[in-house]
Amino acid sequence: MELKPIAERFVLHWGEMGSRWGVNRTVAQIHALLYLAGRPLDAEEITETLGVARSNVSTSLKELQAWNLARVVHLRGDRRDHFETSTDIWELFKLIVAGRRQREIDPTAVALRECLENPAIADEDEGTRQRIEETLKFIEIMCTLSDEMLRIRPETLMKTLGVSAKISKTFRKKG
């Protein structure tokens, strides 16, 4: 598979953005390639297309599978594993939000609760306890908001966000 210039730019940029988000560049590039391809690709085709080591592709595909961003599919008459990702951007967004919440947000909320439940909190400055409580409350509110947003159908969410943006613009103009 040969990438045309725009597809190549997208894949390379997705890799750059991935590294800024704390995701290995090759992992992000493979995800972008699968997304644009819109069809299952085997590891060898991914290796050749991106010009990266086969071992790097294997490791990256395992990471994408751990995030539920890639799945193995089998094609009739071909014994090799092929990989695909969703081409539905909302489904991908939901998977990424759920994965980040599970790996980053939920453990942070647990740690904050443990800090507040620890009897040693009484020995801390009042400001320390207060800021930990405020941080936990913020995380809990944002999680609730996120949960509600992810339950809404994408079409409804887009309309809601569009209305919200118009209201926000109106208030900014008046203020």
mmCIF file of C-alpha atoms in Angstrom:
data_model
loop_
_atom_site.group_PDB
_atom_site.id
_atom_site.type_symbol
_atom_site.label_atom_id
_atom_site.label_comp_id
_atom_site.label_asym_id
_atom_site.label_seq_id
_atom_site.Cartn_x
_atom_site.Cartn_y
_atom_site.Cartn_z
ATOM 1 C CA MET A 1 0.000 0.000 0.000
ATOM 2 C CA GLU A 2 1.415 3.359 -0.992
ATOM 3 C CA LEU A 3 0.180 6.426 0.812
ATOM 4 C CA LYS A 4 -0.728 9.426 -1.302
ATOM 5 C CA PRO A 5 0.603 12.782 -0.047
ATOM 6 C CA ILE A 6 -2.487 13.863 1.913
ATOM 7 C CA ALA A 7 -2.917 10.450 3.543
ATOM 8 C CA GLU A 8 0.787 10.426 4.413
ATOM 9 C CA ARG A 9 0.522 13.882 5.962
ATOM 10 C CA PHE A 10 -2.470 12.760 8.031
ATOM 11 C CA VAL A 11 -0.663 9.635 9.261
ATOM 12 C CA LEU A 12 2.503 11.548 10.124
ATOM 13 C CA HIS A 13 0.569 14.291 11.888
ATOM 14 C CA TRP A 14 -1.496 11.750 13.842
ATOM 15 C CA GLY A 15 1.784 10.229 14.988
ATOM 16 C CA GLU A 16 3.060 13.638 16.125
ATOM 17 C CA MET A 17 -0.176 14.331 17.982
ATOM 18 C CA GLY A 18 -0.043 10.893 19.562
ATOM 19 C CA SER A 19 3.371 11.581 21.021
ATOM 20 C CA ARG A 20 2.075 14.885 22.439
ATOM 21 C CA TRP A 21 -0.793 12.966 24.069
ATOM 22 C CA GLY A 22 1.598 10.443 25.596
ATOM 23 C CA VAL A 23 1.049 7.742 22.967
ATOM 24 C CA ASN A 24 3.951 6.162 21.101
ATOM 25 C CA ARG A 25 4.322 7.768 17.663
ATOM 26 C CA THR A 26 4.217 4.445 15.787
ATOM 27 C CA VAL A 27 1.106 3.339 17.689
ATOM 28 C CA ALA A 28 -0.654 6.529 16.614
ATOM 29 C CA GLN A 29 0.574 6.232 13.014
ATOM 30 C CA ILE A 30 -0.677 2.653 12.745
ATOM 31 C CA HIS A 31 -4.038 3.712 14.135
ATOM 32 C CA ALA A 32 -4.227 6.524 11.578
ATOM 33 C CA LEU A 33 -3.286 4.132 8.777
ATOM 34 C CA LEU A 34 -5.972 1.631 9.797
ATOM 35 C CA TYR A 35 -8.509 4.450 10.082
ATOM 36 C CA LEU A 36 -7.769 5.830 6.620
ATOM 37 C CA ALA A 37 -7.472 2.412 4.968
ATOM 38 C CA GLY A 38 -10.998 1.511 5.984
ATOM 39 C CA ARG A 39 -10.156 -2.139 5.419
ATOM 40 C CA PRO A 40 -8.228 -4.808 7.318
ATOM 41 C CA LEU A 41 -4.439 -4.708 6.937
ATOM 42 C CA ASP A 42 -1.932 -7.385 7.885
ATOM 43 C CA ALA A 43 1.172 -6.547 9.899
ATOM 44 C CA GLU A 44 3.472 -6.924 6.903
ATOM 45 C CA GLU A 45 1.496 -4.405 4.861
ATOM 46 C CA ILE A 46 1.571 -1.979 7.791
ATOM 47 C CA THR A 47 5.349 -2.503 8.132
ATOM 48 C CA GLU A 48 5.958 -1.848 4.441
ATOM 49 C CA THR A 49 3.621 1.137 4.245
ATOM 50 C CA LEU A 50 5.041 2.938 7.268
ATOM 51 C CA GLY A 51 8.631 1.782 6.866
ATOM 52 C CA VAL A 52 8.969 0.718 10.492
ATOM 53 C CA ALA A 53 10.344 -2.448 12.077
ATOM 54 C CA ARG A 54 8.055 -5.478 12.117
ATOM 55 C CA SER A 55 8.622 -5.899 15.869
ATOM 56 C CA ASN A 56 7.520 -2.296 16.412
ATOM 57 C CA VAL A 57 4.348 -2.967 14.415
ATOM 58 C CA SER A 58 3.565 -6.080 16.492
ATOM 59 C CA THR A 59 4.056 -4.241 19.776
ATOM 60 C CA SER A 60 2.034 -1.261 18.558
ATOM 61 C CA LEU A 61 -0.846 -3.460 17.393
ATOM 62 C CA LYS A 62 -0.961 -5.111 20.828
ATOM 63 C CA GLU A 63 -1.188 -1.682 22.443
ATOM 64 C CA LEU A 64 -3.973 -0.628 20.074
ATOM 65 C CA GLN A 65 -5.828 -3.836 20.921
ATOM 66 C CA ALA A 66 -5.397 -3.127 24.653
ATOM 67 C CA TRP A 67 -7.110 0.233 24.060
ATOM 68 C CA ASN A 68 -9.813 -1.518 21.969
ATOM 69 C CA LEU A 69 -8.752 0.659 19.047
ATOM 70 C CA ALA A 70 -7.780 -2.257 16.806
ATOM 71 C CA ARG A 71 -9.201 -5.719 16.423
ATOM 72 C CA VAL A 72 -8.036 -8.867 14.708
ATOM 73 C CA VAL A 73 -10.039 -10.045 11.724
ATOM 74 C CA HIS A 74 -9.496 -13.045 9.503
ATOM 75 C CA LEU A 75 -9.980 -13.035 5.782
ATOM 76 C CA ARG A 76 -11.118 -16.073 3.860
ATOM 77 C CA GLY A 77 -8.208 -17.945 2.333
ATOM 78 C CA ASP A 78 -5.581 -16.002 4.294
ATOM 79 C CA ARG A 79 -4.064 -17.467 7.463
ATOM 80 C CA ARG A 80 -2.507 -14.169 8.569
ATOM 81 C CA ASP A 81 -4.060 -11.930 11.174
ATOM 82 C CA HIS A 82 -5.408 -8.705 9.769
ATOM 83 C CA PHE A 83 -6.231 -5.628 11.805
ATOM 84 C CA GLU A 84 -8.882 -2.985 11.515
ATOM 85 C CA THR A 85 -10.211 -0.051 13.487
ATOM 86 C CA SER A 86 -13.540 1.650 13.479
ATOM 87 C CA THR A 87 -14.068 4.310 10.854
ATOM 88 C CA ASP A 88 -16.722 5.927 13.048
ATOM 89 C CA ILE A 89 -15.011 8.919 14.673
ATOM 90 C CA TRP A 90 -17.548 9.021 17.523
ATOM 91 C CA GLU A 91 -16.935 5.380 18.376
ATOM 92 C CA LEU A 92 -13.185 6.073 18.408
ATOM 93 C CA PHE A 93 -13.701 9.132 20.604
ATOM 94 C CA LYS A 94 -15.726 7.067 23.081
ATOM 95 C CA LEU A 95 -13.083 4.336 23.175
ATOM 96 C CA ILE A 96 -10.294 6.834 23.768
ATOM 97 C CA VAL A 97 -12.224 8.679 26.488
ATOM 98 C CA ALA A 98 -13.095 5.395 28.216
ATOM 99 C CA GLY A 99 -9.493 4.168 27.991
ATOM 100 C CA ARG A 100 -8.009 7.388 29.324
ATOM 101 C CA ARG A 101 -10.539 7.510 32.125
ATOM 102 C CA GLN A 102 -9.780 3.918 33.135
ATOM 103 C CA ARG A 103 -5.993 4.429 33.015
ATOM 104 C CA GLU A 104 -5.673 8.001 34.284
ATOM 105 C CA ILE A 105 -8.757 9.604 35.802
ATOM 106 C CA ASP A 106 -10.209 6.742 37.861
ATOM 107 C CA PRO A 107 -6.894 5.944 39.623
ATOM 108 C CA THR A 108 -6.479 9.652 40.410
ATOM 109 C CA ALA A 109 -9.952 9.821 41.951
ATOM 110 C CA VAL A 110 -9.172 6.727 44.037
ATOM 111 C CA ALA A 111 -5.904 8.277 45.247
ATOM 112 C CA LEU A 112 -7.651 11.527 46.181
ATOM 113 C CA ARG A 113 -10.380 9.665 48.101
ATOM 114 C CA GLU A 114 -7.721 7.656 49.925
ATOM 115 C CA CYS A 115 -5.938 10.879 50.882
ATOM 116 C CA LEU A 116 -9.152 12.355 52.264
ATOM 117 C CA GLU A 117 -10.076 9.155 54.143
ATOM 118 C CA ASN A 118 -6.618 8.810 55.684
ATOM 119 C CA PRO A 119 -6.600 9.935 59.348
ATOM 120 C CA ALA A 120 -3.329 11.772 58.638
ATOM 121 C CA ILE A 121 -5.315 14.344 56.642
ATOM 122 C CA ALA A 122 -6.028 15.995 60.000
ATOM 123 C CA ASP A 123 -2.311 16.828 60.274
ATOM 124 C CA GLU A 124 -2.278 18.595 56.896
ATOM 125 C CA ASP A 125 -2.890 22.278 56.340
ATOM 126 C CA GLU A 126 -6.554 23.171 55.864
ATOM 127 C CA GLY A 127 -5.685 24.484 52.394
ATOM 128 C CA THR A 128 -4.200 21.130 51.396
ATOM 129 C CA ARG A 129 -7.344 19.229 52.428
ATOM 130 C CA GLN A 130 -9.557 21.816 50.751
ATOM 131 C CA ARG A 131 -7.670 21.680 47.435
ATOM 132 C CA ILE A 132 -7.709 17.873 47.415
ATOM 133 C CA GLU A 133 -11.481 17.950 48.018
ATOM 134 C CA GLU A 134 -11.976 20.547 45.262
ATOM 135 C CA THR A 135 -9.876 18.497 42.849
ATOM 136 C CA LEU A 136 -11.856 15.348 43.622
ATOM 137 C CA LYS A 137 -15.165 17.191 43.249
ATOM 138 C CA PHE A 138 -14.023 18.612 39.890
ATOM 139 C CA ILE A 139 -12.982 15.163 38.648
ATOM 140 C CA GLU A 140 -16.301 13.642 39.754
ATOM 141 C CA ILE A 141 -18.324 16.386 38.029
ATOM 142 C CA MET A 142 -16.303 16.067 34.825
ATOM 143 C CA CYS A 143 -16.719 12.271 34.885
ATOM 144 C CA THR A 144 -20.473 12.646 35.271
ATOM 145 C CA LEU A 145 -20.570 15.147 32.412
ATOM 146 C CA SER A 146 -18.423 12.863 30.272
ATOM 147 C CA ASP A 147 -20.638 9.852 31.039
ATOM 148 C CA GLU A 148 -23.749 11.784 30.046
ATOM 149 C CA MET A 149 -22.170 13.112 26.854
ATOM 150 C CA LEU A 150 -21.086 9.630 25.817
ATOM 151 C CA ARG A 151 -24.603 8.244 26.328
ATOM 152 C CA ILE A 152 -26.148 10.749 23.917
ATOM 153 C CA ARG A 153 -26.435 9.814 20.254
ATOM 154 C CA PRO A 154 -23.740 11.615 18.219
ATOM 155 C CA GLU A 155 -26.311 13.532 16.144
ATOM 156 C CA THR A 156 -28.021 14.835 19.285
ATOM 157 C CA LEU A 157 -24.719 15.709 20.906
ATOM 158 C CA MET A 158 -23.582 17.685 17.854
ATOM 159 C CA LYS A 159 -26.844 19.669 17.829
ATOM 160 C CA THR A 160 -26.521 20.313 21.566
ATOM 161 C CA LEU A 161 -22.909 21.467 21.215
ATOM 162 C CA GLY A 162 -23.869 23.696 18.281
ATOM 163 C CA VAL A 163 -26.645 25.381 20.277
ATOM 164 C CA SER A 164 -24.322 25.736 23.265
ATOM 165 C CA ALA A 165 -21.661 27.409 21.103
ATOM 166 C CA LYS A 166 -24.223 29.881 19.695
ATOM 167 C CA ILE A 167 -25.429 30.759 23.195
ATOM 168 C CA SER A 168 -21.846 31.237 24.383
ATOM 169 C CA LYS A 169 -21.066 33.537 21.423
ATOM 170 C CA THR A 170 -24.186 35.588 22.119
ATOM 171 C CA PHE A 171 -23.223 36.123 25.758
ATOM 172 C CA ARG A 172 -19.645 37.062 24.807
ATOM 173 C CA LYS A 173 -20.891 39.686 22.354
ATOM 174 C CA LYS A 174 -23.164 41.252 24.996
ATOM 175 C CA GLY A 175 -20.449 41.178 27.713
#
